[in-house]
Amino acid sequence: MQHLFLMEFFGRGQSGRSYAVTERVRVFKALQKNVRLVTFDYNPQYNDIWQAVAPDLEATHLNMMAYYQGDAIAGGVRVERLHDHQQVTVVDRVFNQSDRLVGEIYYGLDNKTVSRRVAILYNADGSDRIRLLYQQNKVAQVHFWQAGQLQVMSFTALVRQFLQEITAQEPSIIYADVLEEEMTQAYLGVSNAVAKVAYIHADHHVGQHQILVGFRNLLRSRQFDWIVTGTHNQAIDVQTEWQCRTADIAPASINVPQSVTALADRRAMSVVVVTRFDRIKRVEDMIAAVVQAHQQNRDINLQLYGTITDQAYYTQLQKQVTDAHASNYITFNGATTDAVATFQTGQLTVFTSRTEGFGRTLLEALAAGTPVVSYDIDYGPRALIGKGGKLVSDGRVDLLANALVMGLADRHWREQASEAARQQATQYDAPHITARWADLIAELEHCDENNAD
């Protein structure tokens, strides 16, 4: 039995989805399952990306484009990028290890943004294998050569054909981590699979009227055997709204240290945050809340750590701090490679995301024994924090500020919340997550036994 995790693409930057699928591959490997991550876009550097992200998980990645090119790219590729006189990317030329040209990607400008126009994949003899024609950086049409015959099809049709081929090779269970509507349609068209599972992230399902189109079609189809969610309350909501079988399994596990730095040994009156500087995180609300809290207690300070995914937004946040004359107590400290250790430098953390796929940083804060003050949003904070922090009404910066002031003033509450946070985090350690997957896998593989009967 092969277990196939389907994603449109896999990101080098370890987005939440990419991180989650890597963790799932690792769990399935530990359970001695034949598991593969399956991607579909044309990225000649996928081998390097996968090796950088998951060097311990070799031979577990299958890309559709590499599958169809076969021997032409055996042994790996290198990319030669050509620019015009203004240093705008014009073409990527892809060579295999024998320095034979095996692919080209041509670019153009759309509103000053570099976008793909055409991607050509060659066979080992130099003939065309696939041509991808793009509009607004998405594949609009595919030219596919099979046994010398040209077929013109949609990208959805190519994905469906590819999945039909690989699921026909041996019994397969597919797990769809899908955002794009076209990919949903492709997955639904696969008839060979023993079972189909879809993973819905929490911020992609907040009631029927807010669900993403791809997920809405996925749920309406009733063609998936199981829907996996990150939290129990979301699983209940999906099951109630769509009358489908659900399982709640956290997208990632957490290592809870045996001991953490005592609150008394951490920086006094310090709120420490590890985040991604992206507008969905509403860091501006964190800053505004600490500015208000600082008016009541001049010792309160905010230490911000994280990666920058939106430079304009990051610049806006810096200006917000400067305009509030808060630079002496609100500090941008750059990225951290150890979130759990970083959280152990503060008394509290604050969480203000607009929506949350699950909230790995929440788990890292809880594992560090750092109480969380958060907006009450579905599904992460409400499901994860428990007695390890405080929830306030979504969008109420004044309540957030008051909770910070009260929490930092109450040592007894912080100590209790710190202990409760660590207990809460243990529910999401590796043994718990592995056991949940093992139970679901047993049910899914039982489907194959029933079909055989």
Coordinates of C-alpha atoms in Angstrom, one line a residue:
M1 CA 0.0 0.0 0.0
Q2 CA 1.4 3.4 -0.9
H3 CA 0.3 6.6 0.9
L4 CA 0.5 9.7 -1.3
F5 CA 0.5 13.2 0.1
L6 CA -0.7 15.5 -2.7
M7 CA 0.3 19.2 -2.7
E8 CA 0.2 21.7 -5.6
F9 CA 3.8 22.8 -4.6
F10 CA 6.2 22.5 -1.8
G11 CA 7.8 25.7 -0.4
R12 CA 11.5 26.2 0.4
G13 CA 10.5 28.6 3.2
Q14 CA 8.7 25.9 5.2
S15 CA 5.3 27.5 5.2
G16 CA 2.7 26.0 7.6
R17 CA 1.5 23.6 4.9
S18 CA 5.0 22.6 3.9
Y19 CA 6.1 22.1 7.5
A20 CA 3.0 20.0 8.2
V21 CA 3.4 17.7 5.2
T22 CA 7.0 17.2 6.1
E23 CA 6.0 16.1 9.6
R24 CA 3.3 13.8 8.2
V25 CA 5.9 12.1 5.9
R26 CA 8.2 11.6 8.9
V27 CA 5.4 10.1 11.0
F28 CA 4.4 7.7 8.2
K29 CA 8.0 6.7 7.8
A30 CA 8.2 6.0 11.5
L31 CA 5.2 3.8 11.1
Q32 CA 7.0 1.9 8.3
K33 CA 4.5 3.0 5.6
N34 CA 5.4 3.4 2.0
V35 CA 4.8 7.2 1.8
R36 CA 5.6 9.8 -0.9
L37 CA 5.0 13.5 -1.2
V38 CA 3.6 14.2 -4.6
T39 CA 3.8 17.7 -6.2
F40 CA 2.7 18.9 -9.7
D41 CA 4.3 22.3 -10.6
Y42 CA 7.4 22.7 -12.6
N43 CA 10.3 23.6 -10.3
P44 CA 13.7 22.3 -11.5
Q45 CA 15.2 23.0 -8.1
Y46 CA 12.8 20.7 -6.2
N47 CA 15.5 18.2 -5.4
D48 CA 17.6 20.9 -3.7
I49 CA 14.6 22.2 -1.8
W50 CA 13.6 18.8 -0.5
Q51 CA 17.2 18.0 0.5
A52 CA 17.4 21.3 2.4
V53 CA 14.1 20.8 4.2
A54 CA 14.1 17.1 4.8
P55 CA 17.6 15.6 4.3
D56 CA 16.6 12.6 6.5
L57 CA 13.7 11.7 4.2
E58 CA 15.3 10.6 1.0
A59 CA 13.4 9.1 -1.9
T60 CA 10.0 10.3 -0.7
H61 CA 9.3 13.0 -3.2
L62 CA 7.7 12.5 -6.6
N63 CA 7.1 15.5 -8.9
M64 CA 4.8 15.1 -11.8
M65 CA 7.0 17.0 -14.3
A66 CA 10.1 15.0 -13.2
Y67 CA 8.0 11.8 -13.6
Y68 CA 7.2 12.6 -17.2
Q69 CA 10.7 13.7 -18.1
G70 CA 12.2 10.5 -16.7
D71 CA 15.7 9.7 -17.9
A72 CA 16.2 13.2 -19.3
I73 CA 16.8 14.6 -15.8
A74 CA 18.1 11.5 -14.1
G75 CA 20.9 12.4 -11.6
G76 CA 19.7 16.0 -11.0
V77 CA 19.6 19.4 -12.7
R78 CA 21.2 22.8 -12.6
V79 CA 19.6 26.0 -13.5
E80 CA 21.2 28.9 -15.5
R81 CA 19.2 32.1 -15.0
L82 CA 19.5 34.8 -17.7
H83 CA 18.6 38.5 -17.1
D84 CA 18.1 41.5 -19.4
H85 CA 20.1 44.7 -19.0
Q86 CA 17.8 45.8 -16.1
Q87 CA 18.4 42.5 -14.3
V88 CA 14.9 41.3 -14.9
T89 CA 14.7 37.5 -15.3
V90 CA 14.1 36.6 -18.9
V91 CA 14.7 32.8 -19.0
D92 CA 15.7 29.9 -16.9
R93 CA 17.7 27.2 -18.7
V94 CA 17.7 23.8 -17.1
F95 CA 20.5 21.3 -17.7
N96 CA 21.0 17.8 -16.4
Q97 CA 24.2 16.5 -15.0
S98 CA 25.5 15.7 -18.5
D99 CA 25.0 19.4 -19.3
R100 CA 22.2 18.6 -21.8
L101 CA 19.4 21.2 -22.0
V102 CA 16.3 19.5 -20.5
G103 CA 14.0 22.5 -19.9
E104 CA 13.4 26.2 -20.4
I105 CA 11.2 28.7 -18.6
Y106 CA 10.5 32.0 -20.3
Y107 CA 9.3 35.1 -18.4
G108 CA 7.6 38.4 -19.0
L109 CA 6.3 41.4 -17.0
D110 CA 2.8 41.7 -15.7
N111 CA 2.3 45.1 -14.0
K112 CA 6.0 45.2 -13.2
T113 CA 5.9 41.7 -11.7
V114 CA 7.9 38.9 -13.3
S115 CA 5.6 36.1 -14.5
R116 CA 6.0 32.9 -16.3
R117 CA 4.9 32.8 -20.0
V118 CA 6.0 29.3 -21.2
A119 CA 7.8 26.3 -19.7
I120 CA 9.2 23.7 -22.0
L121 CA 10.3 20.2 -20.9
Y122 CA 12.5 18.2 -23.2
N123 CA 13.0 14.4 -23.6
A124 CA 16.5 12.9 -23.4
D125 CA 16.8 13.2 -27.2
G126 CA 15.9 16.9 -27.2
S127 CA 12.3 16.6 -28.5
D128 CA 9.5 18.3 -26.7
R129 CA 7.8 16.4 -23.8
I130 CA 5.6 19.0 -22.2
R131 CA 4.8 22.7 -22.9
L132 CA 3.1 24.7 -20.2
L133 CA 1.4 27.9 -21.4
Y134 CA 0.8 30.4 -18.7
Q135 CA -1.6 33.3 -18.1
Q136 CA -1.1 35.5 -15.1
N137 CA 1.4 33.0 -13.8
K138 CA -1.0 30.0 -13.9
V139 CA -1.0 27.2 -16.4
A140 CA -3.7 27.9 -18.9
Q141 CA -3.0 25.1 -21.3
V142 CA -0.8 22.0 -21.6
H143 CA 0.8 20.5 -24.8
F144 CA 1.7 16.9 -24.0
W145 CA 3.5 14.5 -26.3
Q146 CA 2.7 10.8 -25.7
A147 CA 4.3 8.3 -28.1
G148 CA 4.9 11.0 -30.6
Q149 CA 1.3 12.2 -30.5
L150 CA 0.4 15.7 -29.3
Q151 CA -2.4 16.1 -26.8
V152 CA -3.7 19.5 -25.8
M153 CA -5.3 19.5 -22.4
S154 CA -5.9 21.5 -19.2
F155 CA -3.5 21.3 -16.3
T156 CA -6.3 19.6 -14.3
A157 CA -6.6 16.9 -16.9
L158 CA -2.8 16.3 -16.8
V159 CA -2.8 16.0 -13.0
R160 CA -5.7 13.6 -13.2
Q161 CA -4.0 11.4 -15.8
F162 CA -0.8 11.4 -13.8
L163 CA -2.6 10.3 -10.6
Q164 CA -4.5 7.7 -12.4
E165 CA -1.2 6.2 -13.7
I166 CA 0.6 6.1 -10.3
T167 CA -2.4 4.9 -8.3
A168 CA -2.8 2.1 -10.9
Q169 CA 0.7 0.8 -10.2
E170 CA -0.2 -0.4 -6.7
P171 CA -3.0 0.1 -4.1
S172 CA -2.9 3.8 -3.0
I173 CA -4.5 6.0 -0.4
I174 CA -4.3 9.7 -1.4
Y175 CA -4.2 12.6 1.1
A176 CA -5.0 15.9 -0.5
D177 CA -3.6 19.1 1.0
V178 CA -5.3 21.4 -1.5
L179 CA -6.0 25.1 -1.9
E180 CA -6.7 25.4 -5.7
E181 CA -10.1 24.6 -7.1
E182 CA -8.6 23.1 -10.2
M183 CA -6.6 20.7 -8.1
T184 CA -9.6 19.7 -6.2
Q185 CA -11.3 18.7 -9.5
A186 CA -8.3 16.7 -10.5
Y187 CA -8.2 14.8 -7.2
L188 CA -11.9 14.1 -7.4
G189 CA -11.4 12.5 -10.8
V190 CA -9.0 9.8 -9.5
S191 CA -10.9 6.5 -9.6
N192 CA -8.1 4.1 -8.7
A193 CA -7.5 5.2 -5.1
V194 CA -8.4 2.8 -2.3
A195 CA -9.4 5.8 -0.2
K196 CA -9.3 9.6 -0.3
V197 CA -8.5 11.8 2.6
A198 CA -8.5 15.6 2.6
Y199 CA -6.7 17.8 5.1
I200 CA -8.5 21.1 5.9
H201 CA -6.5 23.7 7.7
A202 CA -8.4 25.7 10.4
D203 CA -8.1 29.1 8.7
H204 CA -9.5 27.6 5.5
H205 CA -12.8 26.6 7.1
V206 CA -14.6 29.1 9.4
G207 CA -18.2 28.4 8.6
Q208 CA -19.8 27.6 5.2
H209 CA -19.8 31.2 4.0
Q210 CA -16.1 31.8 4.6
I211 CA -14.6 28.5 3.4
L212 CA -12.3 28.7 0.4
V213 CA -13.8 27.7 -2.9
G214 CA -11.5 24.7 -3.4
F215 CA -12.5 23.3 0.0
R216 CA -16.2 24.1 -0.5
N217 CA -16.2 22.0 -3.7
L218 CA -14.2 19.3 -2.0
L219 CA -16.8 19.0 0.8
R220 CA -19.8 19.3 -1.5
S221 CA -18.5 16.4 -3.7
R222 CA -18.9 13.9 -0.9
Q223 CA -16.1 11.9 -2.7
F224 CA -13.6 12.0 0.1
D225 CA -13.7 9.2 2.6
W226 CA -12.3 11.2 5.5
I227 CA -11.7 14.9 6.3
V228 CA -8.8 15.5 8.7
T229 CA -8.8 18.7 10.7
G230 CA -6.2 20.1 13.2
T231 CA -8.5 20.5 16.2
H232 CA -11.5 18.6 17.7
N233 CA -13.9 21.5 17.6
Q234 CA -13.3 22.0 13.9
A235 CA -13.8 18.3 13.2
I236 CA -17.2 18.5 14.9
D237 CA -18.1 21.7 12.9
V238 CA -17.2 20.1 9.6
Q239 CA -18.9 16.9 10.4
T240 CA -22.1 18.7 11.4
E241 CA -22.2 21.1 8.4
W242 CA -21.2 18.6 5.7
Q243 CA -22.2 15.2 7.1
C244 CA -18.8 13.6 6.5
R245 CA -16.4 11.4 8.4
T246 CA -13.8 13.5 10.2
A247 CA -10.7 12.9 12.3
D248 CA -8.8 15.6 14.3
I249 CA -5.0 15.2 14.1
A250 CA -2.7 18.1 14.8
P251 CA -0.6 19.0 11.7
A252 CA 2.6 19.0 13.7
S253 CA 3.9 17.7 17.0
I254 CA 5.9 19.5 19.6
N255 CA 8.9 18.4 21.7
V256 CA 8.1 19.5 25.3
P257 CA 11.3 20.0 27.2
Q258 CA 11.6 18.2 30.6
S259 CA 12.3 21.5 32.3
V260 CA 12.1 25.2 31.3
T261 CA 13.6 28.5 32.7
A262 CA 11.7 29.5 35.8
L263 CA 9.6 32.7 35.4
A264 CA 11.5 34.3 38.2
D265 CA 14.7 33.9 36.1
R266 CA 13.3 35.5 32.9
R267 CA 13.2 39.1 31.9
A268 CA 10.8 41.0 34.1
M269 CA 7.6 42.4 32.6
S270 CA 8.6 41.1 29.2
V271 CA 6.2 40.0 26.5
V272 CA 8.1 37.9 23.9
V273 CA 6.7 37.1 20.5
V274 CA 7.9 34.7 17.8
T275 CA 5.9 35.3 14.6
R276 CA 6.0 35.8 10.8
F277 CA 5.8 39.5 9.9
D278 CA 2.7 39.1 7.7
R279 CA -0.5 41.1 7.8
I280 CA -2.6 38.1 8.7
K281 CA -0.7 38.0 12.1
R282 CA -1.9 41.6 13.0
V283 CA 1.3 42.5 14.7
E284 CA 0.1 46.1 14.7
D285 CA -2.4 45.0 17.3
M286 CA 0.3 43.5 19.5
I287 CA 2.2 46.8 19.3
A288 CA -0.8 48.9 20.0
A289 CA -1.8 46.7 23.0
V290 CA 1.7 47.0 24.5
V291 CA 1.8 50.8 24.0
Q292 CA -1.5 51.0 25.9
A293 CA -0.2 48.6 28.6
H294 CA 3.0 50.6 29.0
Q295 CA 0.9 53.6 30.0
Q296 CA -0.2 51.7 33.0
N297 CA 3.1 50.0 33.8
R298 CA 6.3 51.6 32.5
D299 CA 8.3 48.4 32.9
I300 CA 6.3 46.5 30.3
N301 CA 8.3 45.7 27.2
L302 CA 7.8 43.8 24.0
Q303 CA 10.5 41.6 22.3
L304 CA 9.6 40.7 18.7
Y305 CA 11.3 37.9 16.8
G306 CA 10.5 36.5 13.4
T307 CA 11.0 36.3 9.7
I308 CA 9.9 39.0 7.3
T309 CA 7.5 37.9 4.5
D310 CA 6.1 41.3 3.7
Q311 CA 8.8 44.1 3.8
A312 CA 6.3 46.9 3.3
Y313 CA 4.3 45.7 6.3
Y314 CA 7.4 45.3 8.4
T315 CA 8.4 48.9 7.6
Q316 CA 4.9 50.0 8.6
L317 CA 5.3 48.3 11.9
Q318 CA 8.7 50.0 12.5
K319 CA 7.0 53.3 11.8
Q320 CA 4.2 52.5 14.2
V321 CA 6.7 51.9 17.0
T322 CA 8.6 55.1 16.1
D323 CA 5.5 57.2 16.0
A324 CA 4.4 55.9 19.4
H325 CA 7.8 56.8 20.8
A326 CA 8.1 53.2 21.9
S327 CA 11.5 52.2 20.5
N328 CA 12.9 52.0 24.0
Y329 CA 10.5 49.3 25.1
I330 CA 9.5 47.6 21.8
T331 CA 12.4 45.8 20.0
F332 CA 12.7 44.0 16.7
N333 CA 15.2 41.2 17.3
G334 CA 15.3 39.4 14.0
A335 CA 14.6 35.7 13.4
T336 CA 15.2 32.9 15.9
T337 CA 16.1 29.3 15.1
D338 CA 14.8 28.0 18.5
A339 CA 11.3 29.3 19.3
V340 CA 10.9 27.3 22.4
A341 CA 14.1 28.7 23.9
T342 CA 13.2 32.2 22.8
F343 CA 9.8 32.0 24.5
Q344 CA 11.6 31.1 27.7
T345 CA 13.0 34.6 27.9
G346 CA 9.6 36.2 28.5
Q347 CA 6.9 36.2 31.1
L348 CA 4.0 36.2 28.6
T349 CA 3.4 36.1 24.8
V350 CA 0.6 37.6 22.8
F351 CA -1.2 36.2 19.8
T352 CA -3.3 38.3 17.4
S353 CA -3.7 36.4 14.1
R354 CA -6.7 37.2 12.0
T355 CA -7.1 33.5 11.3
E356 CA -4.9 30.6 12.2
G357 CA -4.2 27.3 10.5
F358 CA -3.3 25.6 13.7
G359 CA -0.8 27.7 15.6
R360 CA 2.5 26.0 15.9
T361 CA 4.0 29.0 17.7
L362 CA 1.2 28.7 20.2
L363 CA 2.3 25.2 20.9
E364 CA 6.0 26.3 21.2
A365 CA 5.0 29.0 23.7
L366 CA 3.0 26.5 25.7
A367 CA 5.8 24.0 25.7
A368 CA 8.1 26.7 27.0
G369 CA 5.7 27.4 29.8
T370 CA 5.0 30.9 28.6
P371 CA 1.3 31.9 29.2
V372 CA -0.5 33.1 26.1
V373 CA -2.7 36.2 25.9
S374 CA -4.7 35.8 22.6
Y375 CA -7.7 36.9 20.6
D376 CA -10.4 34.3 20.9
I377 CA -10.4 33.0 17.3
D378 CA -11.2 29.7 15.7
Y379 CA -9.7 27.3 15.7
G380 CA -6.1 27.4 17.1
P381 CA -6.2 29.6 20.2
R382 CA -9.6 28.5 21.5
A383 CA -8.6 24.8 21.1
L384 CA -5.0 24.9 22.2
I385 CA -4.5 27.4 25.0
G386 CA -6.9 26.1 27.7
K387 CA -5.8 27.2 31.1
G388 CA -2.3 28.2 29.7
G389 CA -3.4 31.7 29.1
K390 CA -6.2 34.2 28.5
L391 CA -8.6 34.8 25.7
V392 CA -10.1 38.2 24.9
S393 CA -12.7 39.3 22.3
D394 CA -11.3 39.3 18.7
G395 CA -10.1 42.8 17.7
R396 CA -10.4 44.4 21.1
V397 CA -6.9 45.9 21.6
D398 CA -8.0 47.5 24.8
L399 CA -8.9 44.1 26.3
L400 CA -5.6 42.7 25.1
A401 CA -3.7 45.5 26.8
N402 CA -5.6 45.0 30.0
A403 CA -5.0 41.3 30.0
L404 CA -1.3 41.9 29.6
V405 CA -1.2 44.4 32.5
M406 CA -3.2 42.1 34.8
G407 CA -1.2 39.0 33.7
L408 CA 2.2 40.6 34.3
A409 CA 1.0 41.9 37.7
D410 CA -0.2 38.5 38.9
R411 CA 2.8 36.3 39.6
H412 CA 0.6 33.5 41.1
W413 CA -1.6 33.4 38.0
R414 CA 1.4 33.3 35.7
E415 CA 3.0 30.4 37.6
Q416 CA -0.3 28.4 37.4
A417 CA -0.8 29.2 33.7
S418 CA 2.8 28.3 33.0
E419 CA 2.4 24.8 34.5
A420 CA -1.0 24.4 32.7
A421 CA 0.6 25.5 29.4
R422 CA 3.2 22.7 29.6
Q423 CA 0.6 20.1 30.4
Q424 CA -1.5 21.3 27.5
A425 CA 1.4 21.0 25.1
T426 CA 2.0 17.3 26.0
Q427 CA -1.2 16.5 24.2
Y428 CA 0.5 17.4 21.0
D429 CA 3.8 15.6 21.4
A430 CA 5.1 13.1 18.8
P431 CA 3.7 9.9 20.5
H432 CA 0.2 11.3 20.7
I433 CA 0.2 12.5 17.0
T434 CA 1.7 9.2 15.8
A435 CA -0.9 7.2 17.6
R436 CA -3.7 9.3 16.1
W437 CA -2.3 8.7 12.6
A438 CA -1.9 5.0 13.3
D439 CA -5.5 4.7 14.2
L440 CA -6.7 6.4 11.0
I441 CA -4.3 4.5 8.8
A442 CA -5.6 1.2 10.2
E443 CA -9.2 2.3 9.2
L444 CA -8.1 3.4 5.8
E445 CA -6.1 0.3 5.0
H446 CA -9.1 -1.7 6.2
C447 CA -11.0 -0.2 3.2
D448 CA -8.6 -2.1 0.9
E449 CA -9.3 -5.3 2.7
N450 CA -13.0 -4.8 2.3
N451 CA -12.6 -4.0 -1.4
A452 CA -10.6 -7.2 -1.8
D453 CA -13.4 -9.2 -0.2

